[in-house]
mmCIF file of C-alpha atoms and ligand atoms in Angstrom:
data_model
loop_
_atom_site.group_PDB
_atom_site.id
_atom_site.type_symbol
_atom_site.label_atom_id
_atom_site.label_comp_id
_atom_site.label_asym_id
_atom_site.label_seq_id
_atom_site.Cartn_x
_atom_site.Cartn_y
_atom_site.Cartn_z
ATOM 1 C CA MET U 1 -43.312 -37.243 79.504
ATOM 2 C CA THR U 2 -44.299 -38.951 82.505
ATOM 3 C CA GLU U 3 -42.129 -41.769 83.750
ATOM 4 C CA ARG U 4 -43.561 -45.472 83.579
ATOM 5 C CA ILE U 5 -42.733 -48.202 85.914
ATOM 6 C CA ALA U 6 -44.418 -51.534 84.957
ATOM 7 C CA LEU U 7 -45.276 -53.722 87.931
ATOM 8 C CA LYS U 8 -44.633 -57.367 87.194
ATOM 9 C CA VAL U 9 -45.890 -59.974 90.104
ATOM 10 C CA ASP U 10 -44.286 -63.504 89.722
ATOM 11 C CA VAL U 11 -46.472 -65.687 91.775
ATOM 12 C CA ASP U 12 -44.639 -68.816 92.385
ATOM 13 C CA THR U 13 -46.321 -71.116 95.229
ATOM 14 C CA LEU U 14 -50.052 -72.032 96.091
ATOM 15 C CA ARG U 15 -49.319 -70.138 99.656
ATOM 16 C CA GLY U 16 -48.446 -66.923 97.794
ATOM 17 C CA THR U 17 -51.726 -67.321 95.253
ATOM 18 C CA LEU U 18 -53.820 -67.837 98.241
ATOM 19 C CA GLU U 19 -52.481 -65.293 100.453
ATOM 20 C CA GLY U 20 -50.215 -62.795 98.729
ATOM 21 C CA VAL U 21 -52.062 -62.158 95.820
ATOM 22 C CA PRO U 22 -55.343 -60.834 97.495
ATOM 23 C CA ALA U 23 -53.397 -59.131 99.935
ATOM 24 C CA LEU U 24 -51.373 -57.286 96.883
ATOM 25 C CA LEU U 25 -54.844 -56.780 95.043
ATOM 26 C CA ALA U 26 -56.074 -54.754 97.888
ATOM 27 C CA LEU U 27 -52.949 -52.645 98.254
ATOM 28 C CA LEU U 28 -53.059 -52.053 94.337
ATOM 29 C CA ALA U 29 -56.726 -51.052 94.109
ATOM 30 C CA ARG U 30 -55.877 -48.799 97.300
ATOM 31 C CA HIS U 31 -53.082 -46.778 95.222
ATOM 32 C CA ARG U 32 -55.237 -47.318 91.991
ATOM 33 C CA VAL U 33 -52.038 -48.571 90.134
ATOM 34 C CA ASN U 34 -52.258 -51.317 87.552
ATOM 35 C CA ALA U 35 -49.623 -54.461 87.314
ATOM 36 C CA THR U 36 -49.232 -57.839 85.309
ATOM 37 C CA PHE U 37 -49.769 -61.030 87.555
ATOM 38 C CA LEU U 38 -47.748 -63.979 86.081
ATOM 39 C CA PHE U 39 -48.794 -67.382 87.438
ATOM 40 C CA SER U 40 -47.539 -70.508 88.524
ATOM 41 C CA LEU U 41 -50.129 -73.306 87.424
ATOM 42 C CA GLY U 42 -49.013 -76.523 87.865
ATOM 43 C CA PRO U 43 -47.652 -78.280 91.010
ATOM 44 C CA ASP U 44 -46.086 -76.531 94.136
ATOM 45 C CA ASN U 45 -42.603 -78.325 94.810
ATOM 46 C CA THR U 46 -41.075 -75.939 96.547
ATOM 47 C CA GLY U 47 -39.820 -78.129 98.809
ATOM 48 C CA ARG U 48 -37.368 -79.733 96.187
ATOM 49 C CA ALA U 49 -35.858 -76.602 95.709
ATOM 50 C CA LEU U 50 -34.326 -77.135 98.889
ATOM 51 C CA ARG U 51 -31.971 -79.480 96.723
ATOM 52 C CA ARG U 52 -30.262 -76.244 95.751
ATOM 53 C CA ILE U 53 -28.552 -76.128 99.349
ATOM 54 C CA PHE U 54 -25.889 -77.817 97.651
ATOM 55 C CA ARG U 55 -25.230 -75.111 94.715
ATOM 56 C CA PRO U 56 -22.546 -72.231 95.745
ATOM 57 C CA GLY U 57 -24.179 -69.096 96.765
ATOM 58 C CA PHE U 58 -27.709 -70.567 97.703
ATOM 59 C CA LEU U 59 -26.957 -71.309 101.283
ATOM 60 C CA ASN U 60 -25.822 -67.842 101.825
ATOM 61 C CA LYS U 61 -29.133 -66.298 100.125
ATOM 62 C CA VAL U 62 -31.135 -68.445 102.390
ATOM 63 C CA LEU U 63 -29.306 -67.266 105.802
ATOM 64 C CA ARG U 64 -29.586 -63.349 104.013
ATOM 65 C CA THR U 65 -33.190 -63.562 103.196
ATOM 66 C CA SER U 66 -34.564 -65.873 105.515
ATOM 67 C CA VAL U 67 -36.468 -67.865 103.581
ATOM 68 C CA ALA U 68 -38.362 -70.341 105.912
ATOM 69 C CA ALA U 69 -39.809 -67.312 107.404
ATOM 70 C CA ASN U 70 -41.093 -65.640 104.015
ATOM 71 C CA TYR U 71 -42.250 -69.015 102.651
ATOM 72 C CA GLY U 72 -43.511 -71.123 105.744
ATOM 73 C CA LEU U 73 -42.257 -74.699 106.787
ATOM 74 C CA LYS U 74 -45.509 -76.037 105.015
ATOM 75 C CA THR U 75 -44.422 -74.704 101.596
ATOM 76 C CA LEU U 76 -40.863 -75.832 102.008
ATOM 77 C CA CYS U 77 -42.577 -79.649 102.260
ATOM 78 C CA TYR U 78 -44.023 -79.342 99.106
ATOM 79 C CA GLY U 79 -42.804 -82.244 96.566
ATOM 80 C CA THR U 80 -41.117 -83.971 99.720
ATOM 81 C CA LEU U 81 -42.591 -84.408 103.069
ATOM 82 C CA LEU U 82 -46.138 -83.679 101.603
ATOM 83 C CA PRO U 83 -47.715 -84.301 97.922
ATOM 84 C CA ALA U 84 -47.382 -81.278 95.600
ATOM 85 C CA PRO U 85 -50.786 -79.459 95.224
ATOM 86 C CA ASN U 86 -51.949 -78.239 91.895
ATOM 87 C CA ILE U 87 -51.657 -74.329 91.883
ATOM 88 C CA SER U 88 -54.356 -73.695 89.408
ATOM 89 C CA GLU U 89 -56.868 -76.207 90.560
ATOM 90 C CA ARG U 90 -56.382 -74.890 94.346
ATOM 91 C CA ALA U 91 -56.331 -71.444 93.307
ATOM 92 C CA CYS U 92 -58.289 -71.092 90.396
ATOM 93 C CA ASP U 93 -61.070 -68.496 91.933
ATOM 94 C CA VAL U 94 -58.290 -66.176 93.309
ATOM 95 C CA MET U 95 -56.576 -66.240 89.969
ATOM 96 C CA ARG U 96 -59.870 -65.324 88.095
ATOM 97 C CA SER U 97 -60.466 -62.624 90.522
ATOM 98 C CA VAL U 98 -56.980 -60.899 89.647
ATOM 99 C CA ARG U 99 -58.490 -60.872 85.816
ATOM 100 C CA ASP U 100 -61.839 -59.476 86.870
ATOM 101 C CA ALA U 101 -60.393 -56.858 88.755
ATOM 102 C CA GLY U 102 -58.728 -55.586 85.633
ATOM 103 C CA PHE U 103 -55.129 -56.520 85.675
ATOM 104 C CA GLU U 104 -53.412 -58.591 82.825
ATOM 105 C CA VAL U 105 -52.622 -62.132 83.921
ATOM 106 C CA GLY U 106 -50.307 -64.383 82.022
ATOM 107 C CA VAL U 107 -48.266 -67.307 82.559
ATOM 108 C CA HIS U 108 -45.333 -67.910 84.637
ATOM 109 C CA CYS U 109 -44.627 -71.491 84.562
ATOM 110 C CA HIS U 110 -46.128 -74.981 85.023
ATOM 111 C CA ASP U 111 -43.713 -76.126 87.682
ATOM 112 C CA HIS U 112 -41.740 -73.290 88.728
ATOM 113 C CA VAL U 113 -38.733 -75.836 90.506
ATOM 114 C CA LEU U 114 -38.576 -77.917 87.813
ATOM 115 C CA TRP U 115 -38.441 -75.206 85.061
ATOM 116 C CA GLN U 116 -35.649 -73.070 87.137
ATOM 117 C CA ASP U 117 -33.459 -76.033 87.874
ATOM 118 C CA HIS U 118 -33.575 -78.241 84.591
ATOM 119 C CA VAL U 119 -34.670 -75.555 81.370
ATOM 120 C CA ALA U 120 -31.386 -74.217 80.422
ATOM 121 C CA ALA U 121 -30.200 -77.480 79.218
ATOM 122 C CA GLN U 122 -33.516 -78.888 78.130
ATOM 123 C CA SER U 123 -34.389 -79.818 74.581
ATOM 124 C CA TYR U 124 -37.277 -78.742 72.357
ATOM 125 C CA ALA U 125 -39.625 -81.022 72.889
ATOM 126 C CA TRP U 126 -39.094 -80.709 76.867
ATOM 127 C CA THR U 127 -39.454 -77.292 77.140
ATOM 128 C CA ARG U 128 -42.528 -77.421 74.568
ATOM 129 C CA GLU U 129 -44.261 -79.944 76.903
ATOM 130 C CA GLN U 130 -43.953 -77.811 80.092
ATOM 131 C CA MET U 131 -44.876 -74.523 77.848
ATOM 132 C CA GLN U 132 -48.042 -76.261 76.783
ATOM 133 C CA LEU U 133 -49.150 -77.693 80.119
ATOM 134 C CA ALA U 134 -48.914 -74.211 81.269
ATOM 135 C CA VAL U 135 -51.052 -72.761 78.478
ATOM 136 C CA ALA U 136 -53.524 -75.645 79.138
ATOM 137 C CA ALA U 137 -53.773 -75.006 82.386
ATOM 138 C CA PHE U 138 -54.236 -71.108 81.910
ATOM 139 C CA GLN U 139 -56.939 -71.898 79.293
ATOM 140 C CA ARG U 140 -58.782 -73.766 81.950
ATOM 141 C CA VAL U 141 -58.851 -71.212 84.224
ATOM 142 C CA PHE U 142 -59.406 -68.106 82.293
ATOM 143 C CA GLY U 143 -61.161 -69.668 79.214
ATOM 144 C CA GLU U 144 -58.807 -67.721 76.934
ATOM 145 C CA ARG U 145 -54.979 -68.042 75.952
ATOM 146 C CA PRO U 146 -52.078 -66.386 77.916
ATOM 147 C CA LYS U 147 -50.532 -63.404 75.968
ATOM 148 C CA VAL U 148 -47.403 -62.787 77.916
ATOM 149 C CA HIS U 149 -44.865 -65.126 79.316
ATOM 150 C CA GLY U 150 -42.495 -64.625 82.104
ATOM 151 C CA ALA U 151 -39.892 -67.309 82.711
ATOM 152 C CA ALA U 152 -39.596 -68.693 86.352
ATOM 153 C CA GLY U 153 -36.031 -67.512 87.687
ATOM 154 C CA TRP U 154 -35.055 -65.626 84.692
ATOM 155 C CA GLN U 155 -34.152 -69.478 83.035
ATOM 156 C CA MET U 156 -34.660 -70.100 79.417
ATOM 157 C CA ASN U 157 -32.945 -71.659 76.411
ATOM 158 C CA GLU U 158 -32.921 -70.969 72.923
ATOM 159 C CA HIS U 159 -36.204 -72.943 72.206
ATOM 160 C CA VAL U 160 -38.357 -70.251 74.575
ATOM 161 C CA PRO U 161 -38.353 -67.293 72.054
ATOM 162 C CA GLN U 162 -39.613 -69.664 69.242
ATOM 163 C CA LEU U 163 -42.153 -71.590 71.102
ATOM 164 C CA GLU U 164 -43.603 -68.291 72.567
ATOM 165 C CA ALA U 165 -44.130 -67.518 68.913
ATOM 166 C CA GLU U 166 -45.656 -71.020 68.160
ATOM 167 C CA LEU U 167 -47.927 -70.944 71.209
ATOM 168 C CA GLY U 168 -49.641 -67.199 70.601
ATOM 169 C CA PHE U 169 -47.813 -65.387 73.013
ATOM 170 C CA ASP U 170 -47.461 -61.328 72.048
ATOM 171 C CA TYR U 171 -44.604 -60.442 74.309
ATOM 172 C CA ALA U 172 -42.390 -62.012 77.095
ATOM 173 C CA SER U 173 -40.511 -61.089 80.269
ATOM 174 C CA ASP U 174 -38.212 -63.816 80.827
ATOM 175 C CA THR U 175 -34.731 -61.689 80.983
ATOM 176 C CA ARG U 176 -32.916 -59.123 82.944
ATOM 177 C CA GLY U 177 -31.941 -56.075 80.911
ATOM 178 C CA SER U 178 -32.135 -52.315 80.617
ATOM 179 C CA SER U 179 -34.824 -51.770 78.007
ATOM 180 C CA PRO U 180 -37.195 -53.606 75.774
ATOM 181 C CA PHE U 181 -35.312 -55.402 72.665
ATOM 182 C CA ARG U 182 -36.040 -58.175 70.334
ATOM 183 C CA PRO U 183 -33.696 -61.027 71.640
ATOM 184 C CA LEU U 184 -31.539 -63.109 68.969
ATOM 185 C CA PHE U 185 -30.324 -66.606 69.509
ATOM 186 C CA ALA U 186 -28.205 -68.237 66.845
ATOM 187 C CA GLY U 187 -28.373 -65.340 64.521
ATOM 188 C CA GLU U 188 -32.001 -65.316 64.318
ATOM 189 C CA ALA U 189 -34.201 -62.348 65.858
ATOM 190 C CA ALA U 190 -37.368 -63.916 67.983
ATOM 191 C CA PHE U 191 -40.971 -63.063 66.650
ATOM 192 C CA CYS U 192 -42.094 -61.780 70.332
ATOM 193 C CA PRO U 193 -40.537 -58.526 71.889
ATOM 194 C CA GLN U 194 -38.606 -59.046 75.228
ATOM 195 C CA LEU U 195 -39.399 -56.547 78.316
ATOM 196 C CA PRO U 196 -36.686 -57.539 80.344
ATOM 197 C CA THR U 197 -36.914 -56.847 84.361
ATOM 198 C CA THR U 198 -34.794 -53.779 84.578
ATOM 199 C CA LEU U 199 -34.583 -53.153 88.483
ATOM 200 C CA PRO U 200 -33.230 -54.987 91.004
ATOM 201 C CA THR U 201 -35.705 -57.204 93.229
ATOM 202 C CA PHE U 202 -36.007 -56.451 97.049
ATOM 203 C CA ASP U 203 -34.741 -59.950 97.883
ATOM 204 C CA GLU U 204 -31.448 -59.441 95.611
ATOM 205 C CA VAL U 205 -30.642 -55.864 97.857
ATOM 206 C CA ILE U 206 -31.946 -56.834 101.152
ATOM 207 C CA GLY U 207 -28.576 -58.117 102.916
ATOM 208 C CA LEU U 208 -26.302 -56.225 100.686
ATOM 209 C CA ASP U 209 -24.514 -53.342 101.700
ATOM 210 C CA GLY U 210 -26.561 -52.307 104.523
ATOM 211 C CA CYS U 211 -29.878 -52.483 102.882
ATOM 212 C CA THR U 212 -32.484 -53.558 105.691
ATOM 213 C CA GLU U 213 -36.231 -54.550 105.148
ATOM 214 C CA GLN U 214 -36.466 -50.575 106.714
ATOM 215 C CA ASN U 215 -34.680 -48.934 103.838
ATOM 216 C CA VAL U 216 -34.919 -51.342 101.062
ATOM 217 C CA ALA U 217 -37.931 -48.861 99.417
ATOM 218 C CA ASP U 218 -35.432 -46.083 99.573
ATOM 219 C CA VAL U 219 -32.634 -47.993 97.798
ATOM 220 C CA LEU U 220 -35.091 -49.220 95.046
ATOM 221 C CA PHE U 221 -36.117 -45.726 94.777
ATOM 222 C CA GLU U 222 -33.060 -44.131 94.395
ATOM 223 C CA HIS U 223 -31.907 -46.854 91.709
ATOM 224 C CA SER U 224 -35.119 -46.082 89.765
ATOM 225 C CA ARG U 225 -34.234 -42.218 89.884
ATOM 226 C CA THR U 226 -30.629 -42.885 88.705
ATOM 227 C CA HIS U 227 -31.273 -45.330 85.682
ATOM 228 C CA PRO U 228 -33.445 -44.523 83.004
ATOM 229 C CA GLY U 229 -36.532 -46.383 82.309
ATOM 230 C CA PRO U 230 -38.917 -47.374 81.228
ATOM 231 C CA HIS U 231 -38.426 -49.860 84.009
ATOM 232 C CA VAL U 232 -40.316 -53.222 84.840
ATOM 233 C CA PHE U 233 -40.054 -53.980 88.489
ATOM 234 C CA THR U 234 -40.651 -57.443 89.319
ATOM 235 C CA LEU U 235 -42.022 -58.581 92.591
ATOM 236 C CA HIS U 236 -43.383 -61.727 94.587
ATOM 237 C CA ALA U 237 -46.620 -62.619 96.041
ATOM 238 C CA GLU U 238 -44.602 -64.613 98.240
ATOM 239 C CA LEU U 239 -42.351 -61.746 99.570
ATOM 240 C CA GLU U 240 -44.269 -58.158 98.786
ATOM 241 C CA GLY U 241 -47.642 -59.567 99.180
ATOM 242 C CA MET U 242 -46.660 -60.900 102.308
ATOM 243 C CA ARG U 243 -43.735 -60.210 105.037
ATOM 244 C CA LEU U 244 -42.318 -57.415 102.671
ATOM 245 C CA ARG U 245 -45.380 -55.722 101.916
ATOM 246 C CA PRO U 246 -45.033 -52.440 103.820
ATOM 247 C CA ALA U 247 -41.457 -52.185 102.202
ATOM 248 C CA PHE U 248 -43.340 -52.583 98.836
ATOM 249 C CA GLU U 249 -46.300 -49.882 99.792
ATOM 250 C CA ARG U 250 -43.754 -47.276 101.024
ATOM 251 C CA LEU U 251 -41.943 -47.754 97.490
ATOM 252 C CA LEU U 252 -45.434 -47.707 95.713
ATOM 253 C CA GLN U 253 -45.993 -44.412 97.854
ATOM 254 C CA LEU U 254 -42.622 -42.554 96.745
ATOM 255 C CA TRP U 255 -43.140 -43.429 93.468
ATOM 256 C CA LEU U 256 -46.371 -42.097 93.382
ATOM 257 C CA ALA U 257 -45.296 -38.812 94.922
ATOM 258 C CA GLN U 258 -42.586 -38.473 92.093
ATOM 259 C CA GLY U 259 -45.770 -38.840 89.593
ATOM 260 C CA VAL U 260 -44.111 -41.874 88.088
ATOM 261 C CA GLN U 261 -46.926 -43.831 86.210
ATOM 262 C CA LEU U 262 -47.329 -47.332 87.666
ATOM 263 C CA CYS U 263 -48.880 -49.802 84.959
ATOM 264 C CA SER U 264 -48.907 -53.241 83.543
ATOM 265 C CA MET U 265 -46.418 -54.901 81.442
ATOM 266 C CA ARG U 266 -49.086 -54.441 78.554
ATOM 267 C CA ASP U 267 -49.127 -50.953 78.876
ATOM 268 C CA LEU U 268 -45.336 -50.614 78.067
ATOM 269 C CA TYR U 269 -46.059 -53.136 75.106
ATOM 270 C CA MET U 270 -48.637 -51.306 73.297
ATOM 271 C CA ASN U 271 -46.087 -48.165 73.245
ATOM 272 C CA LEU U 272 -43.224 -49.610 71.804
ATOM 273 C CA PRO U 273 -41.483 -48.362 69.070
ATOM 274 C CA PRO U 274 -42.222 -49.746 65.717
ATOM 275 C CA GLU U 275 -38.738 -50.995 65.652
ATOM 276 C CA LEU U 276 -37.041 -52.699 68.499
ATOM 277 C CA PRO U 277 -33.342 -52.962 68.750
ATOM 278 C CA THR U 278 -32.257 -56.583 68.764
ATOM 279 C CA TYR U 279 -29.660 -57.798 71.298
ATOM 280 C CA PRO U 280 -28.382 -61.290 72.299
ATOM 281 C CA VAL U 281 -29.329 -63.352 75.204
ATOM 282 C CA GLU U 282 -26.524 -64.514 77.823
ATOM 283 C CA PHE U 283 -26.581 -66.325 80.761
ATOM 284 C CA GLY U 284 -24.496 -65.047 83.747
ATOM 285 C CA GLU U 285 -24.666 -64.469 87.528
ATOM 286 C CA LEU U 286 -26.337 -61.340 89.144
ATOM 287 C CA ALA U 287 -25.292 -59.402 92.428
ATOM 288 C CA GLY U 288 -27.489 -60.657 95.147
ATOM 289 C CA ARG U 289 -29.289 -64.062 93.324
ATOM 290 C CA SER U 290 -27.595 -67.567 93.077
ATOM 291 C CA GLY U 291 -26.912 -69.335 89.827
ATOM 292 C CA ARG U 292 -26.795 -67.867 86.296
ATOM 293 C CA LEU U 293 -29.800 -66.308 84.667
ATOM 294 C CA ALA U 294 -31.003 -65.255 81.327
ATOM 295 C CA ARG U 295 -29.585 -61.329 80.697
ATOM 296 C CA GLN U 296 -30.096 -58.796 77.857
ATOM 297 C CA VAL U 297 -26.643 -58.067 76.343
ATOM 298 C CA THR U 298 -26.265 -54.354 75.920
ATOM 299 C CA VAL U 299 -22.651 -54.153 75.248
ATOM 300 C CA PRO U 300 -22.061 -55.109 71.596
ATOM 301 C CA LEU U 301 -20.395 -58.688 71.349
ATOM 302 C CA GLU U 302 -17.219 -57.383 69.271
ATOM 303 C CA ARG U 303 -16.615 -54.536 72.031
ATOM 304 C CA ARG U 304 -16.536 -57.127 74.949
ATOM 305 C CA ASP U 305 -13.274 -58.054 76.913
HETATM 306 ZN ZN1 ZN K 1 -40.889 -67.063 90.039
#
């Protein structure tokens, strides 16, 4: 059977939406491959993310991946020196053009920085409000309810799976892991299947073990060949849609030459087996990324050290 790799495009900022997304649309159309785009729909408060500079590991990552070069100085001032622009108001035409070009569209978040920095410790009410704001903005842009949710920064809490079911999502991709599963929280299996991101991202591997922008496509390709799929590969409009676009195109070419079918996450969702395995979700560190994120626990709990 042909191997499938779903492309999940996270769109975090106004600039990424206005510049990275159209560039990715053109690139994906040129290679005739599908993808899922997940949008940040509320305010672009990227500048506030600089507070993370005081967290262990973040400064290291900034220096390693040249955040300023990738995001631009203006973006880094949104929410601090400059007011935060509302992304879905300023870029609704671009968002619609993605859907009109036949790609799956869904929710990344309302406010990326707020969600990423705070959701892990928040209540049901706080989480519900943030998710409802994103759903309402999505409906204003697209005239329909979103069906896929992919949490910003792989950050979530135990209320997120329940809210995904309540808000009418079909499935979600909030976690890192190895294969589609039904997440288990407090002993209860969630309604929405999780399609975790299974491959490392470009920004996680660049700068580690001799990996550079020049060979990152080959590193990722090797990783996908040596780990069984189906895979979900997450890319960012701000990175692979802009500065790292040549490297991303090379990865597409390597996969296509190998006969890999590049698809949307919905294509994977539609082909899920009727009975999905159930796994707990834990919060832990991942190589190349600062802080803790949600990941599938694939080792049974009783057998862990
Ligand atoms: Zn994001």
